[in-house]
CSV table of C-alpha atoms in Angstrom, one decimal:
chain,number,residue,atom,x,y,z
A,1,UNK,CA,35.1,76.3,-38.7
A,2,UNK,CA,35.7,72.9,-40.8
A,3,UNK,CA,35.1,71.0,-37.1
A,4,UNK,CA,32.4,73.2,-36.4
A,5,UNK,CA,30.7,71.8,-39.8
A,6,UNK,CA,31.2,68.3,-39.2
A,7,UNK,CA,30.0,68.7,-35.7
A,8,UNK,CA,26.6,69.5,-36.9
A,9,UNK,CA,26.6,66.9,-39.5
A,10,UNK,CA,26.7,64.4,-37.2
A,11,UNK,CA,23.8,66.0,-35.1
A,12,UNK,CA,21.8,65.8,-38.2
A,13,UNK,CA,23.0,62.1,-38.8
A,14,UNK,CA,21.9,61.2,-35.4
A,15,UNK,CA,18.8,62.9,-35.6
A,16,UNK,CA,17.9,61.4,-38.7
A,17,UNK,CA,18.3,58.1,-37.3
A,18,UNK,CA,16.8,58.7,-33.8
A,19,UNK,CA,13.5,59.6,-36.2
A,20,UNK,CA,12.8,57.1,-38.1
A,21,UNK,CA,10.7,54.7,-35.6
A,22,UNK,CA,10.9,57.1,-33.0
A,23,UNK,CA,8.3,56.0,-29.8
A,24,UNK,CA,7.1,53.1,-31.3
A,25,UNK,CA,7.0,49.6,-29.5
A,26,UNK,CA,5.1,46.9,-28.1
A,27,UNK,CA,4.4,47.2,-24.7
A,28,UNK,CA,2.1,44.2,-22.4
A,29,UNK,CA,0.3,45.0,-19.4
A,30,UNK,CA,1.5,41.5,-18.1
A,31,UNK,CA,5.3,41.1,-18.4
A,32,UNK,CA,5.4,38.5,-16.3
A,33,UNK,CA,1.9,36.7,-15.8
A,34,UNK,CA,1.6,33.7,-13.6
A,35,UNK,CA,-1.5,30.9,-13.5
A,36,UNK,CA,-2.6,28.3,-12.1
A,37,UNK,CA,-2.9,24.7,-13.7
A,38,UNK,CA,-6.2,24.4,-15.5
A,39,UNK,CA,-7.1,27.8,-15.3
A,40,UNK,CA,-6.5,30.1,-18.4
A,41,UNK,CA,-4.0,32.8,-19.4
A,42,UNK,CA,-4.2,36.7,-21.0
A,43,UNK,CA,-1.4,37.2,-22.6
A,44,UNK,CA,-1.5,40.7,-23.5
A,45,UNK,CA,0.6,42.9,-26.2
A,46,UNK,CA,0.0,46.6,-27.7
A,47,UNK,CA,1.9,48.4,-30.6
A,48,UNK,CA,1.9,52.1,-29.4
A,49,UNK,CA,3.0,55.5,-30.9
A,50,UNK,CA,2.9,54.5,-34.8
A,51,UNK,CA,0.0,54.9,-37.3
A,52,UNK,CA,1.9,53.0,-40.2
A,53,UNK,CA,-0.5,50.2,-41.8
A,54,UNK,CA,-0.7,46.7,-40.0
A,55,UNK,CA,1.0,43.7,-41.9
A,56,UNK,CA,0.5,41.1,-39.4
A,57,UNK,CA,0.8,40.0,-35.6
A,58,UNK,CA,3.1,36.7,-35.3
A,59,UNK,CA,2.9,35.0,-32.0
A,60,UNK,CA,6.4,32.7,-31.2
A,61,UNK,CA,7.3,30.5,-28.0
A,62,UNK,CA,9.4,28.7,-26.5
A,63,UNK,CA,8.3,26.7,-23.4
A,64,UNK,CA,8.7,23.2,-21.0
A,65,UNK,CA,6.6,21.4,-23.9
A,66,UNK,CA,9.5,22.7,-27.1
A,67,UNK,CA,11.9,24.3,-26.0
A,68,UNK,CA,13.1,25.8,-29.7
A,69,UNK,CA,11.2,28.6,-30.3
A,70,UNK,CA,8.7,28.8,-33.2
A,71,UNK,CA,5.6,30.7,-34.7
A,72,UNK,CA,2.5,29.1,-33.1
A,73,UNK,CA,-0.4,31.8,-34.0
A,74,UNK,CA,-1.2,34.8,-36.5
A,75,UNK,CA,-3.3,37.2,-37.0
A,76,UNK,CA,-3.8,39.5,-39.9
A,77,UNK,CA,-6.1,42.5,-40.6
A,78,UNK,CA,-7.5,40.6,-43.7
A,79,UNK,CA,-8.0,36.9,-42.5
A,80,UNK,CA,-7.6,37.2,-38.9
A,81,UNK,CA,-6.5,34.6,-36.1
A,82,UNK,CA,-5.1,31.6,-38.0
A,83,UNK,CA,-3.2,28.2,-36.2
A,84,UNK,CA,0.7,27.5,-37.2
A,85,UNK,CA,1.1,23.7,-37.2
A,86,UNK,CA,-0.7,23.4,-33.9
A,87,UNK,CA,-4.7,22.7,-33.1
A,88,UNK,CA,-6.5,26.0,-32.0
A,89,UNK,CA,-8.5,25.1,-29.5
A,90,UNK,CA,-6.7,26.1,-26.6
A,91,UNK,CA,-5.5,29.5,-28.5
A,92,UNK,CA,-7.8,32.2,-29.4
A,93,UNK,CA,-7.3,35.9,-30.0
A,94,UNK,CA,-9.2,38.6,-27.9
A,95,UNK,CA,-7.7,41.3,-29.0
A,96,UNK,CA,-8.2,44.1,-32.0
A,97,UNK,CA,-5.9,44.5,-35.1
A,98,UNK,CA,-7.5,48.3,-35.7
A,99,UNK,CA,-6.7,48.8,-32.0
A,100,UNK,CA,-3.2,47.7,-32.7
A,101,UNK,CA,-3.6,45.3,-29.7
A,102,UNK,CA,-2.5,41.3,-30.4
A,103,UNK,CA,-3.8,39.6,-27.2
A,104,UNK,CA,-4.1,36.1,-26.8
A,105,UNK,CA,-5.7,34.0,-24.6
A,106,UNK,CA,-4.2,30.6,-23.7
A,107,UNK,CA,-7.2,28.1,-22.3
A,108,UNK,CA,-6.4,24.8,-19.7
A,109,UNK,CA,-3.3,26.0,-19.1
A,110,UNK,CA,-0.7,23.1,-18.6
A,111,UNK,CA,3.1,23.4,-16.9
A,112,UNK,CA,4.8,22.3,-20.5
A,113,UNK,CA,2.9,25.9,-21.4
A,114,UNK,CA,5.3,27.7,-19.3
A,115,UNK,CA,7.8,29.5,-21.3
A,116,UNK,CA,8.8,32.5,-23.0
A,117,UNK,CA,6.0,33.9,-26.0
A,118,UNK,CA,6.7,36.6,-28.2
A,119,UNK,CA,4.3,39.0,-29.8
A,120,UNK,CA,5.7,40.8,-33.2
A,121,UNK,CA,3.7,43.4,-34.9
A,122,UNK,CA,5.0,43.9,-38.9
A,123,UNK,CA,4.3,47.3,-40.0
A,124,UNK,CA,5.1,48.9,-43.2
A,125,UNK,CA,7.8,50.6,-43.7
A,126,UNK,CA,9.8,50.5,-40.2
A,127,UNK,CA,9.3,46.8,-39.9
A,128,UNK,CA,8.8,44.4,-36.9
A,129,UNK,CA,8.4,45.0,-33.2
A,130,UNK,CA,8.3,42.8,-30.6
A,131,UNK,CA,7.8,42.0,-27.0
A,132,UNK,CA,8.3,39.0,-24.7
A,133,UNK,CA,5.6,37.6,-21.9
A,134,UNK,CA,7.1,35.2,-19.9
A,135,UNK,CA,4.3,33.0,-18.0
A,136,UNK,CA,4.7,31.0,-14.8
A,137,UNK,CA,2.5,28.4,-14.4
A,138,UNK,CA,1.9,27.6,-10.7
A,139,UNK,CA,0.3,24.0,-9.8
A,140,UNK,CA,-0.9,22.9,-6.6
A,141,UNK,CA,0.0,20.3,-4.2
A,142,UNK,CA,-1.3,17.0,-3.6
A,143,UNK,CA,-1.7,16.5,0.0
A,144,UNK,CA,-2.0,13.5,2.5
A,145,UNK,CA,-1.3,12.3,5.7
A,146,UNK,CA,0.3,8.5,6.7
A,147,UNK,CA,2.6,6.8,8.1
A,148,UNK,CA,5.4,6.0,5.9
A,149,UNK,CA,6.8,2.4,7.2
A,150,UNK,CA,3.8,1.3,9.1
A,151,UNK,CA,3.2,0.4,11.9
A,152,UNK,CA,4.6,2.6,14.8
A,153,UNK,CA,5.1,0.5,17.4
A,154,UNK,CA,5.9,1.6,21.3
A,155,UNK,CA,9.4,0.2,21.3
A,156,UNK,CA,11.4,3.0,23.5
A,157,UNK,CA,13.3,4.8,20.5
A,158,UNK,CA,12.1,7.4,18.2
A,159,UNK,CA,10.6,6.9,15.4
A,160,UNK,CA,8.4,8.6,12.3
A,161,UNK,CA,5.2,8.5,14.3
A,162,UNK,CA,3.5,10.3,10.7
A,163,UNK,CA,4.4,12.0,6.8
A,164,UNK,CA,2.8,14.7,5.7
A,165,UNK,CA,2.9,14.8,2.1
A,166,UNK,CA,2.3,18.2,-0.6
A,167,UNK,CA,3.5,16.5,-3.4
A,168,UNK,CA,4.0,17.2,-7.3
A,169,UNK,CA,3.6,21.2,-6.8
A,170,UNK,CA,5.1,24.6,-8.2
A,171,UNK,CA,6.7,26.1,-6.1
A,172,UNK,CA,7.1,24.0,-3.4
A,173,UNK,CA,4.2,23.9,-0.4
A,174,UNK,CA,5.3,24.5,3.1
A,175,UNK,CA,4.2,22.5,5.6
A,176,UNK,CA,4.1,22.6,9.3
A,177,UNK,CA,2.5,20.6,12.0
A,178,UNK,CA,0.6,21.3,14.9
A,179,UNK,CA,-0.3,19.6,18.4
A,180,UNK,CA,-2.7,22.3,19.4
A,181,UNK,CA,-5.7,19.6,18.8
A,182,UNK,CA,-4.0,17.4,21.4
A,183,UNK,CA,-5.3,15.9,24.4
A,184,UNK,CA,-2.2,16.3,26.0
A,185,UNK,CA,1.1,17.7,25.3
A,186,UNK,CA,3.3,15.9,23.5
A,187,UNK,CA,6.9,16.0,23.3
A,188,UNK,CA,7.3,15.8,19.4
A,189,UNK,CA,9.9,17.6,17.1
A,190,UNK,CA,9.4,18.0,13.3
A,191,UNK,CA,11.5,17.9,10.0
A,192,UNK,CA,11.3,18.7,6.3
A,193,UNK,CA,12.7,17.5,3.2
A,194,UNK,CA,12.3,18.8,-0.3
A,195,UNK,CA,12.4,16.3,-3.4
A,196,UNK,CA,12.8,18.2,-7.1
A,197,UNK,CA,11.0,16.6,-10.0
A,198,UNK,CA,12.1,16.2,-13.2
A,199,UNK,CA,9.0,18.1,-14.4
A,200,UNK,CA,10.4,20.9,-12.2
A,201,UNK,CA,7.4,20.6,-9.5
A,202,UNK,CA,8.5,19.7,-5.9
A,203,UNK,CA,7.4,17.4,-3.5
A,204,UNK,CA,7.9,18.6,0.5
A,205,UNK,CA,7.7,16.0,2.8
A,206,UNK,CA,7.4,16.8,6.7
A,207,UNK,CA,7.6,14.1,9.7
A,208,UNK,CA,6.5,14.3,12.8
A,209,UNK,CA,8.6,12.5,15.0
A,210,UNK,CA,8.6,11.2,18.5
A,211,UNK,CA,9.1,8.6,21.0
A,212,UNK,CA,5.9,6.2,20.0
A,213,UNK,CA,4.3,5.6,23.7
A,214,UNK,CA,0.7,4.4,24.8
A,215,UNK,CA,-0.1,7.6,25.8
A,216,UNK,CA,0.2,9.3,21.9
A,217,UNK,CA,-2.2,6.8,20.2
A,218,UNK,CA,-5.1,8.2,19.4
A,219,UNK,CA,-4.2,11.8,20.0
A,220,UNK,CA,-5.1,14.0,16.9
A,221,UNK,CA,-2.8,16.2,15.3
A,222,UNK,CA,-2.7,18.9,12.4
A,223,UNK,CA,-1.1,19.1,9.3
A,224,UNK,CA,-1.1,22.4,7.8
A,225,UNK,CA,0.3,23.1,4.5
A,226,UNK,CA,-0.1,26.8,2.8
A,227,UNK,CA,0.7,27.3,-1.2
A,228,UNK,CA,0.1,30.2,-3.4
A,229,UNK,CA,-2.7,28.1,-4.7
A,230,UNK,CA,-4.4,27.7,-2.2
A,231,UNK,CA,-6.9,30.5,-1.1
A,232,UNK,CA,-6.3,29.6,2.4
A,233,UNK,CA,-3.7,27.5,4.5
A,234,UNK,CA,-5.1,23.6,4.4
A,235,UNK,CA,-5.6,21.9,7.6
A,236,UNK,CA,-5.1,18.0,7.3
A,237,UNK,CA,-5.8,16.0,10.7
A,238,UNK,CA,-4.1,13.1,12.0
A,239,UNK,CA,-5.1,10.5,15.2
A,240,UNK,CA,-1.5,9.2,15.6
A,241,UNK,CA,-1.6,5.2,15.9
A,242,UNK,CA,0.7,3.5,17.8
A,243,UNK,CA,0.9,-0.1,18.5
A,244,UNK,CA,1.7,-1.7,21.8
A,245,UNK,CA,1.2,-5.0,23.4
A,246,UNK,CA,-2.1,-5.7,26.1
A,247,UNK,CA,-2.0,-3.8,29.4
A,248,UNK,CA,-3.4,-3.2,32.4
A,249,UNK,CA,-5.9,-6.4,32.1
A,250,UNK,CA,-9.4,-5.3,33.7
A,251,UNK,CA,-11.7,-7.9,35.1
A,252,UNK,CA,-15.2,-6.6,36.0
A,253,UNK,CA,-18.8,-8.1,36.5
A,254,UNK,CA,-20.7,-8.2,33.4
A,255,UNK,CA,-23.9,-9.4,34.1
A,256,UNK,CA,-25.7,-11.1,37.4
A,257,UNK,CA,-28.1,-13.0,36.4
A,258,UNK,CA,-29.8,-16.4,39.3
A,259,UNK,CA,-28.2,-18.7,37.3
A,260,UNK,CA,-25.3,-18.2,35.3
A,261,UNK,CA,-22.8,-15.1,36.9
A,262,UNK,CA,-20.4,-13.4,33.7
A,263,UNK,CA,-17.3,-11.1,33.6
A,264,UNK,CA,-16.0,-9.6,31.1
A,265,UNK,CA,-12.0,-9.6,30.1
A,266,UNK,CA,-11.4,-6.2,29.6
A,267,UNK,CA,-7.4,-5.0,28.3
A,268,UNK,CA,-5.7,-2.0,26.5
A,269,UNK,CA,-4.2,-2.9,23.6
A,270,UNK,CA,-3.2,-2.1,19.9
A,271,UNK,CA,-4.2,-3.4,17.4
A,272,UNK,CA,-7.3,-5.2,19.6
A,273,UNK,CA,-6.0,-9.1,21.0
A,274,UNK,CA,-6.7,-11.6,18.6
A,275,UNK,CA,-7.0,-14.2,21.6
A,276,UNK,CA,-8.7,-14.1,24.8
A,277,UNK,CA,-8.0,-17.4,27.1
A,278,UNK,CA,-10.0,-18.5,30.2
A,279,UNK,CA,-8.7,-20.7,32.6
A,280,UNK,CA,-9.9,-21.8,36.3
A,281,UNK,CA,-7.3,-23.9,38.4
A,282,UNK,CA,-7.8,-27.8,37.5
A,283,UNK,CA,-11.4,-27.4,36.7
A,284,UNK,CA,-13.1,-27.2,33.2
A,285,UNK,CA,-16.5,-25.6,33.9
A,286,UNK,CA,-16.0,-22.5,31.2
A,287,UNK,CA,-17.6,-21.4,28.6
A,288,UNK,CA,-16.0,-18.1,26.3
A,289,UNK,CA,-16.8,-16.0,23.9
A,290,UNK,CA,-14.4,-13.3,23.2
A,291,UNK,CA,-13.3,-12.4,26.1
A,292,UNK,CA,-16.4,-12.8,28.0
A,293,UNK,CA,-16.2,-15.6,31.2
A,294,UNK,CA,-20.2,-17.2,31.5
A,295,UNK,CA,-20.2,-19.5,34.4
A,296,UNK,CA,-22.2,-23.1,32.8
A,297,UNK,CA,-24.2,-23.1,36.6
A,298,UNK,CA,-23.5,-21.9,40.1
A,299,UNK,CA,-22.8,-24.7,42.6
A,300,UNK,CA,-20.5,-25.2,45.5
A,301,UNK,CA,-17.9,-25.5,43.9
A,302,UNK,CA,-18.2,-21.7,42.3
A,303,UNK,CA,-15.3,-20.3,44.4
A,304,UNK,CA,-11.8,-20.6,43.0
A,305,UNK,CA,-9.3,-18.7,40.8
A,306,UNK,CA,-9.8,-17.4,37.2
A,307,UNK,CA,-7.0,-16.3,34.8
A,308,UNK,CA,-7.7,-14.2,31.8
A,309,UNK,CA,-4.8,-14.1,29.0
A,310,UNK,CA,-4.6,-11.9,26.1
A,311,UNK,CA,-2.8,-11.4,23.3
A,312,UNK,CA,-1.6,-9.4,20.4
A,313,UNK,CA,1.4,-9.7,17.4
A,314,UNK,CA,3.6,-7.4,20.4
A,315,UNK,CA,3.0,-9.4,23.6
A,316,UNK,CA,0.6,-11.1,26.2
A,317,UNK,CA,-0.9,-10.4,29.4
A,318,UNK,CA,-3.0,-12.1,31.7
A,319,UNK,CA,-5.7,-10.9,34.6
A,320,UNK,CA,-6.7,-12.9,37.6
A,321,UNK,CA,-9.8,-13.5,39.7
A,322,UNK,CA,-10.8,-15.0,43.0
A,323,UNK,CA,-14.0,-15.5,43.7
A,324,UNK,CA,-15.9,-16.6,47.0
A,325,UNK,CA,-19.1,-17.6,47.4
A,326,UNK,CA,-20.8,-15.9,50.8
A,327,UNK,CA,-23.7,-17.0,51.5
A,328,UNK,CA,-24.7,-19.1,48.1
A,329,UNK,CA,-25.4,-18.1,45.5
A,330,UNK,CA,-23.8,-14.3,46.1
A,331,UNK,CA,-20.6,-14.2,45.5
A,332,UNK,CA,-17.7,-11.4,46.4
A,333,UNK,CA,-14.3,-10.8,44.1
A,334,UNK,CA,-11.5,-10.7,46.6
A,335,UNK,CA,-8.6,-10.4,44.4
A,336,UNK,CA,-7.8,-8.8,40.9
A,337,UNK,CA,-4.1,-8.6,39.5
A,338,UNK,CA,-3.0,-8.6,35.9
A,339,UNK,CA,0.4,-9.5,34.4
A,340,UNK,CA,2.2,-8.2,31.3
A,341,UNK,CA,4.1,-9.7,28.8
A,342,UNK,CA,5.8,-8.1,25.8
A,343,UNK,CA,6.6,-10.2,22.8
C-alpha cells in the first residue's frame, strides 16, 4: 500500500511538471534557408500553443562576419523593431507581435551573413523560447576562358591548350568541356582541380589538354559550367590558338595587268609572318610590299626564278617561282615548291 502511494505521487510530480509550458515553442517555416549573394533573406519564427502576454522577441547570431554570438535586433509589443549596436538598414521586421510571429528579413545578403540566428520569444510567466535558423548563403561563380601560360605552341608534346575558370563560388561550380562545336574531332582529354578559399568559396579550374597541332587552331570549343545559381548551365566558347611556324608557302598570280605582272606570297602561319622577302637570282628588279611581288616592267629579261621567304618568332619558310615568257609579254609559271624551316 505505502509503494502504491508513492507511486502515484510521482505521477502527480511528473504531471505537474509536464504542465507547466506544455506545447509551447517556436517553430520556423525555414530551418534551414539558403540565398543567393545580393538577394534577400526571410527568416521566419512563430511562438505557438501559449496565450501568456508577450515581453519581447530578441534576435541573436552568430555568423562568418562574428563569430560570438550576440543580440543584433528586438522587437517589443510597445516600441517595436529596435537595432542592437548595429545600423538597421539591412534588418527589418515583417512580422506581427499580436500574431506571435518574429520574422525578419535580412536585405543584400552578404557570405559573412551566413551563420546561425536565433529567435527568442520572452513571455510571462514560463519565460523564453527559442529557435535556431541557420542560413546558407550561396554565391556564384566567376567564369572565363584563357590560356593559362600563353602561347600554345605546336611543339609535338602536350600541353594546356586552354583553362576554364568558375572562380570565387559557394559551393563549388562544375565544369566540363565539350568538342561538339568542332570542325573536326579532336583527340583532347580534360582535368579538374579544386582551390578552397579562405572565405570558404571555391575556385574549380578545368584544362583542356592536348597535343597542340596546326590542325586544332582555330577550332571552337565549349565550356560549360552549371551552379545552383545559375538558372541554367552556362556555355562559354573557345577558338583554341595554337602557334606554329609558316607552311605550305603558296605562290599565285595576283593581278595581270600590260605592264607590270604581280603575285602574291601567300603562307599558313601563326601568329601572321612579320617578314616577307623577295628575291630573284642575281638580278634586283623587285619591288615588295608585304608579301606582294610587282614586276618594275616586263622585258626580255622577265623569265627567271623567284624566292619568297617568310617568317615568324617559330620558324621560316620559303616558296619558289619560275617563270617563262612565251610569246612576250605572256608569261606561264612552270615550277612552284616551297621549303620549311622551324626555328
Amino acid at each position: 500500500m505505502k509503494n502504491q502511494t508513492y507511486f502515484w505521487v510521482l505521477v502527480d510530480l511528473f504531471l505537474m511538471l509536464t504542465q507547466t509550458g506544455v506545447g509551447i515553442r517556436v517553430i520556423s517555416y525555414n530551418g534551414r534557408p539558403t540565398v543567393t549573394q545580393g538577394q534577400h533573406a526571410d527568416l521566419t519564427c512563430e511562438l505557438i500553443e501559449t496565450d501568456e502576454e508577450l515581453i519581447q522577441i530578441s534576435w541573436q547570431k552568430s555568423t562568418r562576419g562574428y563569430r560570438a554570438n550576440h543580440n543584433f535586433f528586438l522587437i517589443t509589443p510597445s516600441y517595436g523593431p529596435s537595432h542592437v549596436k548595429e545600423r538597421g538598414d539591412r534588418v527589418g521586421f515583417i512580422g506581427n507581435t499580436t500574431a506571435l510571429v518574429g520574422s525578419i528579413r535580412l536585405w543584400d545578403v552578404s557570405l559573412t551573413d551566413e551563420g546561425v540566428y536565433t529567435c527568442i520569444f520572452t513571455v510571462f510567466p514560463s519565460g523564453p523560447y527559442k529557435a535556431e535558423i541557420h542560413l546558407n548563403v550561396q554565391i556564384p561563380p566567376v567564369i572565363s576562358v584563357a590560356v593559362e601560360t600563353p602561347p600554345v605552341v605546336a611543339e609535338g608534346q602536350e600541353s594546356i591548350l586552354a583553362t576554364c575558370t568558375a572562380a570565387n563560388a559557394k559551393p563549388p561550380a562544375d565544369i566540363r568541356w565539350s568538342t561538339a562545336s568542332a570542325r573536326q574531332p579532336l583527340s583532347l582529354t580534360t582535368s579538374t582541380n579544386t582551390t578552397l578559399n579562405p572565405d570558404g568559396t571555391a575556385t574549380v579550374r578545368g584544362h583542356l589538354k592536348g597535343e597542340p597541332s596546326r590542325v586544332m587552331h582555330q577550332q571552337e570549343v565549349q565550356c560549360l559550367v552549371n551552379h545552383t545559381t545559375l538558372s541554367q548551365q552556362k556555355v562559354v566558347p573557345y577558338e583554341i590558338d595554337i602557334h606554329y611556324p609558316p607552311n605550305s608557302v603558296k605562290i599565285i598570280i595576283h593581278e595581270r595587268p600590260p605592264q607590270a605582272p604581280a603575285f602574291q606570297c601567300l603562307v599558313d602561319a601563326n601568329p601572321p609572318p612579320t617578314e616577307f622577302t623577295w628575291k630573284r637570282l642575281n638580278r634586283s628588279n623587285l619591288s615588295v610590299r608585304v608579301g606582294l611581288l610587282e614586276l618594275v616592267r616586263v622585258g626580255p629579261d622577265f623569265s627567271g626564278l623567284y624566292s619568297c621567304e617568310v617568317s615568324n618568332p617559330y620558324g621560316a619558310a620559303s616558296g619558289f617561282l619560275y617563270v617563262h615568257e612565251e610569246p612576250w609579254p605572256s608569261f606561264v609559271v612552270v615550277e612552284r615548291q616551297s621549303k620549311t624551316q622551324e626555328g
